[in-house]
PDB file of C-alpha atoms in Angstrom:
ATOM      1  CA  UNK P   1       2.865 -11.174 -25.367  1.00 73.00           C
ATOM      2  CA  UNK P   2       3.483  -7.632 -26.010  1.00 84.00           C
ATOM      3  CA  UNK P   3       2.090  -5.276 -23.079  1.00 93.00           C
ATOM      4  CA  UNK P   4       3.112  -2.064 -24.831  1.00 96.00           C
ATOM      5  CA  UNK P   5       2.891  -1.726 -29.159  1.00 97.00           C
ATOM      6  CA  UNK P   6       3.983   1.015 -30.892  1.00 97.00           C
ATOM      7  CA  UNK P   7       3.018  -0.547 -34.840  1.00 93.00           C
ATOM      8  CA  UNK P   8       4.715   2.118 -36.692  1.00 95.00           C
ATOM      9  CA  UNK P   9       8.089   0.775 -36.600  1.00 95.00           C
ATOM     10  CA  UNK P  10       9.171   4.420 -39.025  1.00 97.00           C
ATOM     11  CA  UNK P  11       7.590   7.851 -39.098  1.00 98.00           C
ATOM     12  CA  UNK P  12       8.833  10.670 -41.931  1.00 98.00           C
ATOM     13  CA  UNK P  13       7.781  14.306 -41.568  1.00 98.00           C
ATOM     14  CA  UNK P  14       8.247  17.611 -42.429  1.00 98.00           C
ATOM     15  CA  UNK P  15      10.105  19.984 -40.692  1.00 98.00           C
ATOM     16  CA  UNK P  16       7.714  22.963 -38.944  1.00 98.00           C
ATOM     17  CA  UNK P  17       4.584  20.356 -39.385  1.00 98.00           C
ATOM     18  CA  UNK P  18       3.385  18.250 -36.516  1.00 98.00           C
ATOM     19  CA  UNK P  19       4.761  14.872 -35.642  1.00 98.00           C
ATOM     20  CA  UNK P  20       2.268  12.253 -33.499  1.00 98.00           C
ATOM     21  CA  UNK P  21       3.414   9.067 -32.541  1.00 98.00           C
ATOM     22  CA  UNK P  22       1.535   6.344 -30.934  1.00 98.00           C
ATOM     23  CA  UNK P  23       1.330   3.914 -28.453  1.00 98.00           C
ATOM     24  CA  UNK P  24      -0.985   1.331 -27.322  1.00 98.00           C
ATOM     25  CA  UNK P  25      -0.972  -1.226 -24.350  1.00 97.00           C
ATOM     26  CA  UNK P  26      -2.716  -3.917 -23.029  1.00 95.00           C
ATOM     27  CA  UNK P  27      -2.133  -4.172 -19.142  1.00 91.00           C
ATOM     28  CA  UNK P  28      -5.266  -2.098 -17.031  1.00 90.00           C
ATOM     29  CA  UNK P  29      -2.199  -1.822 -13.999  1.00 91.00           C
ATOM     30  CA  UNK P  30       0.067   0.370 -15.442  1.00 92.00           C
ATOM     31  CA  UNK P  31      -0.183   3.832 -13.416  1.00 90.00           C
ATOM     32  CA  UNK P  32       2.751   5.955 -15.498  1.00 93.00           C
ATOM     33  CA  UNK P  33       3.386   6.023 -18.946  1.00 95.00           C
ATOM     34  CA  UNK P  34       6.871   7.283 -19.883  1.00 95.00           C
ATOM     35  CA  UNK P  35       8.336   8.427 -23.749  1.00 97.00           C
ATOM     36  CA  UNK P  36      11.820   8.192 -23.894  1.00 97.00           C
ATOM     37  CA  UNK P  37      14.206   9.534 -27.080  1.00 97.00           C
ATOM     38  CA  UNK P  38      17.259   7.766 -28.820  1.00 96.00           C
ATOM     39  CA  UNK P  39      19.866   8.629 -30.741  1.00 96.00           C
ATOM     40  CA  UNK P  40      22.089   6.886 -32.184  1.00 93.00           C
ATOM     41  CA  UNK P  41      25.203   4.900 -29.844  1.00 92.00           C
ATOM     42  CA  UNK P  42      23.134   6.657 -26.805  1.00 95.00           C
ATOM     43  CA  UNK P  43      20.969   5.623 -23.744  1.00 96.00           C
ATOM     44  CA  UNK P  44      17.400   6.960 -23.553  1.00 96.00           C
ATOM     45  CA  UNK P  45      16.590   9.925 -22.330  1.00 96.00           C
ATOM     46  CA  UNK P  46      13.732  10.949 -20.714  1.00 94.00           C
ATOM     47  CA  UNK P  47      11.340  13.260 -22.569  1.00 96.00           C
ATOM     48  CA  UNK P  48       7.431  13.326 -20.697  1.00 96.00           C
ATOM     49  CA  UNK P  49       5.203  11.168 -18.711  1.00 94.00           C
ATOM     50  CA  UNK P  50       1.780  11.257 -18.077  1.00 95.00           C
ATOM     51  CA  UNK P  51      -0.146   9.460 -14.892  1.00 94.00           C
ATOM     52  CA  UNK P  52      -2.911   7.266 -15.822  1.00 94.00           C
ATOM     53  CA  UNK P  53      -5.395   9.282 -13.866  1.00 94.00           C
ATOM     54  CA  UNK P  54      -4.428  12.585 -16.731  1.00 96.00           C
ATOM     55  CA  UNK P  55      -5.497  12.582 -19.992  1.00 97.00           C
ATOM     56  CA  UNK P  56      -3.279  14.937 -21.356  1.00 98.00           C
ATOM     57  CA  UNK P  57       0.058  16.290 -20.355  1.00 97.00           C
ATOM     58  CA  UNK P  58       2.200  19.153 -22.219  1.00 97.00           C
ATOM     59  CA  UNK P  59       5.992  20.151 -22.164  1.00 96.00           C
ATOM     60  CA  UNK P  60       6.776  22.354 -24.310  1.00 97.00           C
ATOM     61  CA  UNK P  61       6.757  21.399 -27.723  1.00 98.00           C
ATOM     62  CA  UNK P  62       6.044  18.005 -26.279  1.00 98.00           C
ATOM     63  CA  UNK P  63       2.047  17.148 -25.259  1.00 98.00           C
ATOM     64  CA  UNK P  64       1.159  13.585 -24.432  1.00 98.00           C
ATOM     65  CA  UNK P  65      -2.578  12.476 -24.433  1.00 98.00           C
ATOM     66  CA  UNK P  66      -3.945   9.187 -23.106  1.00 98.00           C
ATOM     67  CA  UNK P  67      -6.815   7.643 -23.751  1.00 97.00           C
ATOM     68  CA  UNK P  68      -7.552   5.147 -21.001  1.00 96.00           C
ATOM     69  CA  UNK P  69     -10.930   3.782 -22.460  1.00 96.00           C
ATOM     70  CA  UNK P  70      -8.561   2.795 -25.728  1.00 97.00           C
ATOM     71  CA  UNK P  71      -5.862   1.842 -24.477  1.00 97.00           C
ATOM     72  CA  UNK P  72      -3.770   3.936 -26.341  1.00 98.00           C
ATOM     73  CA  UNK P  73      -1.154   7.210 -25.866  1.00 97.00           C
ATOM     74  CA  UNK P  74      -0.312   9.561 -28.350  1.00 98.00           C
ATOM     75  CA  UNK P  75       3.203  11.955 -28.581  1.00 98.00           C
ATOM     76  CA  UNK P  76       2.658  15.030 -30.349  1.00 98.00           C
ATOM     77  CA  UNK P  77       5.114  17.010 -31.274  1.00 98.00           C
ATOM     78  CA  UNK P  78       4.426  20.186 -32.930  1.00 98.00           C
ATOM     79  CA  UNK P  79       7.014  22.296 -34.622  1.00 98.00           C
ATOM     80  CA  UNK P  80       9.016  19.197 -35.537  1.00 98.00           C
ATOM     81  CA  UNK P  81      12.757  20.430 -35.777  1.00 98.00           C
ATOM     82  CA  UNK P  82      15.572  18.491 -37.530  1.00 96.00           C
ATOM     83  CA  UNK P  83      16.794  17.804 -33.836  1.00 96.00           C
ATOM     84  CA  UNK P  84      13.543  15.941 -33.466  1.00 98.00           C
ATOM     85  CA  UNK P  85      14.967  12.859 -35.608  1.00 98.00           C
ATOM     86  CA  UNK P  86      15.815   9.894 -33.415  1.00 98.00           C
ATOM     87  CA  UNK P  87      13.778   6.457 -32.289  1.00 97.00           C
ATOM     88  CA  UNK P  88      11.017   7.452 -29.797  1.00 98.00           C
ATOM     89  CA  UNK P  89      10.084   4.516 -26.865  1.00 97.00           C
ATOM     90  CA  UNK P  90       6.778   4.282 -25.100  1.00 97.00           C
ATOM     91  CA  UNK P  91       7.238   2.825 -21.991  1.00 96.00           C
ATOM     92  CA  UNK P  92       4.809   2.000 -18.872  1.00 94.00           C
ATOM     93  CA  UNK P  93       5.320   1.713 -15.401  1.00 91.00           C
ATOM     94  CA  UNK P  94       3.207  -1.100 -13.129  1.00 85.00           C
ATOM     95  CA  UNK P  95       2.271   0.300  -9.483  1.00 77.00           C
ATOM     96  CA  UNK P  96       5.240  -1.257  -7.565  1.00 73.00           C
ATOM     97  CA  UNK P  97       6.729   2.304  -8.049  1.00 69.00           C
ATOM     98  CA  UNK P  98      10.776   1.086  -8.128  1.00 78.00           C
ATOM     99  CA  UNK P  99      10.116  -1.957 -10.609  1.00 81.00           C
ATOM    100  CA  UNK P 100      11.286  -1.398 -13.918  1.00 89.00           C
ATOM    101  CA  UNK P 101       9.515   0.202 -17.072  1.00 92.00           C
ATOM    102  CA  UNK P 102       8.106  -2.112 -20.029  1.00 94.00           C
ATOM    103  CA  UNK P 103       9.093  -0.730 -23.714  1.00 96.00           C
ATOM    104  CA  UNK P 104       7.912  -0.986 -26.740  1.00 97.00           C
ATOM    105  CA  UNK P 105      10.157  -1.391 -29.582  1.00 96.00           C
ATOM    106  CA  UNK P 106      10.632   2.061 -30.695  1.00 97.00           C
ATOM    107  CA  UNK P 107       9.664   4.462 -33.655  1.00 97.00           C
ATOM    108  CA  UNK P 108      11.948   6.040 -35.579  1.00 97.00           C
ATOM    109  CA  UNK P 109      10.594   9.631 -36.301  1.00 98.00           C
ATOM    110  CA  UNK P 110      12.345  11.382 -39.725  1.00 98.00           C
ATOM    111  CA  UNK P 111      12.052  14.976 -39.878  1.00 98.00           C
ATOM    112  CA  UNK P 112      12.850  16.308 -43.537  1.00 96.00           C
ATOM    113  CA  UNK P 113      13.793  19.552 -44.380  1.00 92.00           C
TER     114      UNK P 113
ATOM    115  CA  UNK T   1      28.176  15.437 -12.737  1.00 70.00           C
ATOM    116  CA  UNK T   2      28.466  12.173 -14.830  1.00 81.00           C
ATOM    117  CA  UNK T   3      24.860  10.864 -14.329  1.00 94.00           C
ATOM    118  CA  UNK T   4      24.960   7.660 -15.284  1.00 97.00           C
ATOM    119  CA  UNK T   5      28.029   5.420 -16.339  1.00 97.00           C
ATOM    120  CA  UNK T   6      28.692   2.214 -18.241  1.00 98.00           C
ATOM    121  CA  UNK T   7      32.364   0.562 -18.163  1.00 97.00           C
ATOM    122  CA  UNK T   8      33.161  -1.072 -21.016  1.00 97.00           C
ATOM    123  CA  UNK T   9      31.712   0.366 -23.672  1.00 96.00           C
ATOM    124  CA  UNK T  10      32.560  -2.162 -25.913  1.00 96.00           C
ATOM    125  CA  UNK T  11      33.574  -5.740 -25.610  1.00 96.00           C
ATOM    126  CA  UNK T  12      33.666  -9.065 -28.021  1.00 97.00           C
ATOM    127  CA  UNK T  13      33.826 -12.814 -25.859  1.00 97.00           C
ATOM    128  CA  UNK T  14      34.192 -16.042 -26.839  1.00 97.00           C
ATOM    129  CA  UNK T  15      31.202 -18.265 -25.967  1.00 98.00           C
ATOM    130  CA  UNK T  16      32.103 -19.472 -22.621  1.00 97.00           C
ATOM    131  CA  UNK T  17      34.050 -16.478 -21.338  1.00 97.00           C
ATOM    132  CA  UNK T  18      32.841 -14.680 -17.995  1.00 96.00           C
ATOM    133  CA  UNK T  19      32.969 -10.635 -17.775  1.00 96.00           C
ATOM    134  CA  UNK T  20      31.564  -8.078 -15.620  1.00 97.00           C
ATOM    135  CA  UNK T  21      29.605  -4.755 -16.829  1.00 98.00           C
ATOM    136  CA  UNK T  22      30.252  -2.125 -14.288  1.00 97.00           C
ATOM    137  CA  UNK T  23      27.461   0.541 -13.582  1.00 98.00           C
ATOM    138  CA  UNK T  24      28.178   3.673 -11.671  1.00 98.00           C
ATOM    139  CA  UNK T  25      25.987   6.533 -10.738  1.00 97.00           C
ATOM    140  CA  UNK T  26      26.485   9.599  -9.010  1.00 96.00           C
ATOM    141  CA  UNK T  27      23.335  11.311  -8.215  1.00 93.00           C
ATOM    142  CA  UNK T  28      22.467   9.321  -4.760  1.00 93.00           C
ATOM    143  CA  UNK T  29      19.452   7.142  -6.734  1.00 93.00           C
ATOM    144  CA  UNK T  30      18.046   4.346  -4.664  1.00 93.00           C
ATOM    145  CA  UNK T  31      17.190   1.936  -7.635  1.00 94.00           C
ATOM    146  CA  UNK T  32      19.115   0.876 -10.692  1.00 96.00           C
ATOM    147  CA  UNK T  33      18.465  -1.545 -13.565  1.00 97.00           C
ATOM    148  CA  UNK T  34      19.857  -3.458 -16.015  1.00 98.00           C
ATOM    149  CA  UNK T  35      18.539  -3.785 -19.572  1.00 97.00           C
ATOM    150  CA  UNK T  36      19.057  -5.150 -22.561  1.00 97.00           C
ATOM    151  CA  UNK T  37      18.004  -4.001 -26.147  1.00 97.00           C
ATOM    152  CA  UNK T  38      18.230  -6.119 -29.454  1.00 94.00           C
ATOM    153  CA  UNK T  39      17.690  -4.923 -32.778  1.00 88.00           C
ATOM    154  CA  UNK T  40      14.222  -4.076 -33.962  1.00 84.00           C
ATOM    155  CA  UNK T  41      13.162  -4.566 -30.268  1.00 86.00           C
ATOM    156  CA  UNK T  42      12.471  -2.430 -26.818  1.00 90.00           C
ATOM    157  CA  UNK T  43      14.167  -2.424 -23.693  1.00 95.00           C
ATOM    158  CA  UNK T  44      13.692  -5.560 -21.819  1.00 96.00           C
ATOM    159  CA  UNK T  45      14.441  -5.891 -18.032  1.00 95.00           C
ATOM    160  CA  UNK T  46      17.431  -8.346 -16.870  1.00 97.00           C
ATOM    161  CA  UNK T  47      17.729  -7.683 -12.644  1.00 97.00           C
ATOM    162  CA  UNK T  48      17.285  -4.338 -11.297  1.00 96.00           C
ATOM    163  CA  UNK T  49      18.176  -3.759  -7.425  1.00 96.00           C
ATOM    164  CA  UNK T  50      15.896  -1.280  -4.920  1.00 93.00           C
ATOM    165  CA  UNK T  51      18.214  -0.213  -2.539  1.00 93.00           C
ATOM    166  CA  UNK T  52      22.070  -1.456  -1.559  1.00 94.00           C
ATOM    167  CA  UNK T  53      22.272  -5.400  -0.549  1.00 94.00           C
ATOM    168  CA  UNK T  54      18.904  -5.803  -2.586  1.00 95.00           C
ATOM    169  CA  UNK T  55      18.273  -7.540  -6.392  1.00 96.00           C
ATOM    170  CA  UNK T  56      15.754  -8.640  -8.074  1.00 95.00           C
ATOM    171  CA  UNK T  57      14.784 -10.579 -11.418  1.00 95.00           C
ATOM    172  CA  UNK T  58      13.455  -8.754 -14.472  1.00 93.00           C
ATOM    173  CA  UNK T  59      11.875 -10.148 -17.648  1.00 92.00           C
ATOM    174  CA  UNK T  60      15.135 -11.969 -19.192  1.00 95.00           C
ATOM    175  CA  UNK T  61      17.177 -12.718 -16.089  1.00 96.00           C
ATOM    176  CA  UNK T  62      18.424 -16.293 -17.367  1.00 96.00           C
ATOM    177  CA  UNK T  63      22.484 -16.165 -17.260  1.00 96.00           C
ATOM    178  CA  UNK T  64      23.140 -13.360 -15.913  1.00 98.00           C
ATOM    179  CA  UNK T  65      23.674 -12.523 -12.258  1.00 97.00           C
ATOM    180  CA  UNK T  66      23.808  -9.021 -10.309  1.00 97.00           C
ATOM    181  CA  UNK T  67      25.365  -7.437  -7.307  1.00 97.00           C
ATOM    182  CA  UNK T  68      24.755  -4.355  -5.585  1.00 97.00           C
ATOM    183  CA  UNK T  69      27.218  -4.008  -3.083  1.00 95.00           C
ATOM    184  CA  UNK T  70      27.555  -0.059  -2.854  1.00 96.00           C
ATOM    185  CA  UNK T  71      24.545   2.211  -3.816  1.00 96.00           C
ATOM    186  CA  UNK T  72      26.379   4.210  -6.266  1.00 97.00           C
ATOM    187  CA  UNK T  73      27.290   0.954  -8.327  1.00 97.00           C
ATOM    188  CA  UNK T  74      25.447  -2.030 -10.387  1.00 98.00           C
ATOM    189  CA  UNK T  75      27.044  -4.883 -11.460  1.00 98.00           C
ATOM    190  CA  UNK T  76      25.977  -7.451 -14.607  1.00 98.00           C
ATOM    191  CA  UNK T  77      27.560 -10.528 -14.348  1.00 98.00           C
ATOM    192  CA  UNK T  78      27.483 -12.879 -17.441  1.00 96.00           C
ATOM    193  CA  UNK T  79      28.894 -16.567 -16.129  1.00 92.00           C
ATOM    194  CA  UNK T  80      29.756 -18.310 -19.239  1.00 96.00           C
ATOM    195  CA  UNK T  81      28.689 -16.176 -22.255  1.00 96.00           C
ATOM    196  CA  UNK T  82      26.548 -17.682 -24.743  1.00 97.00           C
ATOM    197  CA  UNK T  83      26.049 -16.028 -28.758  1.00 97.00           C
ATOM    198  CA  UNK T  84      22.278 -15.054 -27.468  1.00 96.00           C
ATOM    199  CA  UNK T  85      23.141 -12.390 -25.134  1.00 97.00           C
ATOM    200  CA  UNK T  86      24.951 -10.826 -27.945  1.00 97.00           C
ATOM    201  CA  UNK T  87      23.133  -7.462 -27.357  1.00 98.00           C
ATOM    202  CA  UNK T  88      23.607  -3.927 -26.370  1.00 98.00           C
ATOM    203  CA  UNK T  89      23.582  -3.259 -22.389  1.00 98.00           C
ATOM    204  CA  UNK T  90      21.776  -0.022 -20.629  1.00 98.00           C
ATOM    205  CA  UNK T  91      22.147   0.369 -17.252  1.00 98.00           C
ATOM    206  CA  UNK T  92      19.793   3.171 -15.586  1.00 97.00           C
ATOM    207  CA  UNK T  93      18.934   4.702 -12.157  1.00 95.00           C
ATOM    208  CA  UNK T  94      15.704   6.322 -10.864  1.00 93.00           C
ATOM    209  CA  UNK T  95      14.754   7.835  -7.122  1.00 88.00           C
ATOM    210  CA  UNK T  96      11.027   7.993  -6.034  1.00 79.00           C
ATOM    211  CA  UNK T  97      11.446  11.802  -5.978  1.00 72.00           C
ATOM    212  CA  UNK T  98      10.773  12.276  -9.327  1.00 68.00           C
ATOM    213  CA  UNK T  99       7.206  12.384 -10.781  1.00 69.00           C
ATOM    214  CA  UNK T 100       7.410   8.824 -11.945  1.00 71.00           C
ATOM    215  CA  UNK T 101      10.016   7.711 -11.324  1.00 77.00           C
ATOM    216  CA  UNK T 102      11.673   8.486 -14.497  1.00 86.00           C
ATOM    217  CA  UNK T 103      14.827   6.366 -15.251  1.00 92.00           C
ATOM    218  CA  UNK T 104      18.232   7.889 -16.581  1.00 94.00           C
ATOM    219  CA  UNK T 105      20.111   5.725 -18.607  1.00 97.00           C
ATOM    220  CA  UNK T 106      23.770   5.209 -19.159  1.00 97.00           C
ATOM    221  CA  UNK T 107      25.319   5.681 -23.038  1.00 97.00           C
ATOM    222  CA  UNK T 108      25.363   1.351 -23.091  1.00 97.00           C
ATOM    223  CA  UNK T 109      27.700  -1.239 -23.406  1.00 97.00           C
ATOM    224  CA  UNK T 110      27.881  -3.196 -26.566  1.00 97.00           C
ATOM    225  CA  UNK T 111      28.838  -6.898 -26.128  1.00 97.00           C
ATOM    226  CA  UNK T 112      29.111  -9.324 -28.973  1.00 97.00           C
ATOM    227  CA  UNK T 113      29.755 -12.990 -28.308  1.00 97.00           C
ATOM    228  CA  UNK T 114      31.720 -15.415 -31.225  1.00 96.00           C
TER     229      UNK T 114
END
């Protein structure tokens, strides 16, 4: 059973215009919710987090909301560059702290000129 | 500063064979992790270790094993490789210091078994 869904498996948008992706979950225990980037023949890196006790959380061009009540994160990322292309992970983090992060199995944002 | 690093990067077994994935990281973590990702899938958790001496089991931790004999480095053992844990490897390291205890992840190891 998936703990953490991210449905749109592909996301295409246009350069300058905003791109949100979302996330949803299922487990009440997770306390930090983590969105990680991929490109290509890479590891993840780490992009923004958000605690479960904040509903929103900004970086930059990079602003994470969470909606507890739903279930459900959002990744907004507003201009979208071409840079910007590459498969974005949700992950969540349970309270032990030190135990590893659950994933979800990625969206692959498109940014077209 | 490396960060975080994977030896090999690539390697193809025959089912049966035994190999080691080497993990190394260089910013004084405390906790490392071992992952593997398949296509059209997430991360999934194989053993991840909190602390030198210490391991423990993930989400898929069946045939592999794990050692943690130095902090700096994380070792995957696979025992007798079977065409299932074809896969691509990530190893990554994380220290309570940061806000939540965001993981760094090494560039992966990409292991195909005939």
């Amino acid at each position: 059973d998936q703990q953490v869904k991210q449905n749109s498996p592909s996301l295409s948008v246009q350069e300058g215009r905003i791109s949100i992706l979302n996330c949803d979950y299922t487990n009440s225990m997770f306390d930090y919710f983590l969105w990680y980037k991929k490109y290509p023949a890479e590891g993840p890196t780490f992009l923004i987090s958000i605690s479960s006790i904040k509903d929103k959380n900004e970086d930059g061009r990079f602003t994470v909301f969470l909606n507890k009540s739903a279930k459900h994160l959002s990744l907004h990322i507003v201009p979208s560059q071409p840079g910007d292309s590459a498969v974005y992970f949700c992950a969540a983090r349970g309270r032990g702290g030190a135990d590893g992060l659950t994933f979800g199995k990625g969206t692959h944002l498109i940014i077209q000129p | 500063n490396a960060g975080v690093t994977q030896t090999p990067k690539f390697r193809v077994l025959k089912t049966g064979q035994s190999m080691t994935l080497l993990c190394a990281q260089d910013m004084n973590h405390e906790y490392m992790y071992w992952y593997r990702q398949d296509p059209g899938m997430g991360l999934r958790l194989i053993h991840y270790s909190v602390g030198e001496g210490t391991t423990a089991k993930g989400e898929v931790p069946d045939g592999y094993n794990v050692s943690r004999l130095k902090k700096q480095n994380f070792l995957l053992g696979l025992e007798s490789a079977a065409p299932s844990q074809t896969s691509v490897y990530f190893c990554a390291s994380s220290w309570e210091g940061g806000t939540a205890y965001e993981q760094y992840f090494g560039p992966g190891t990409r292991l195909t078994v005939t």
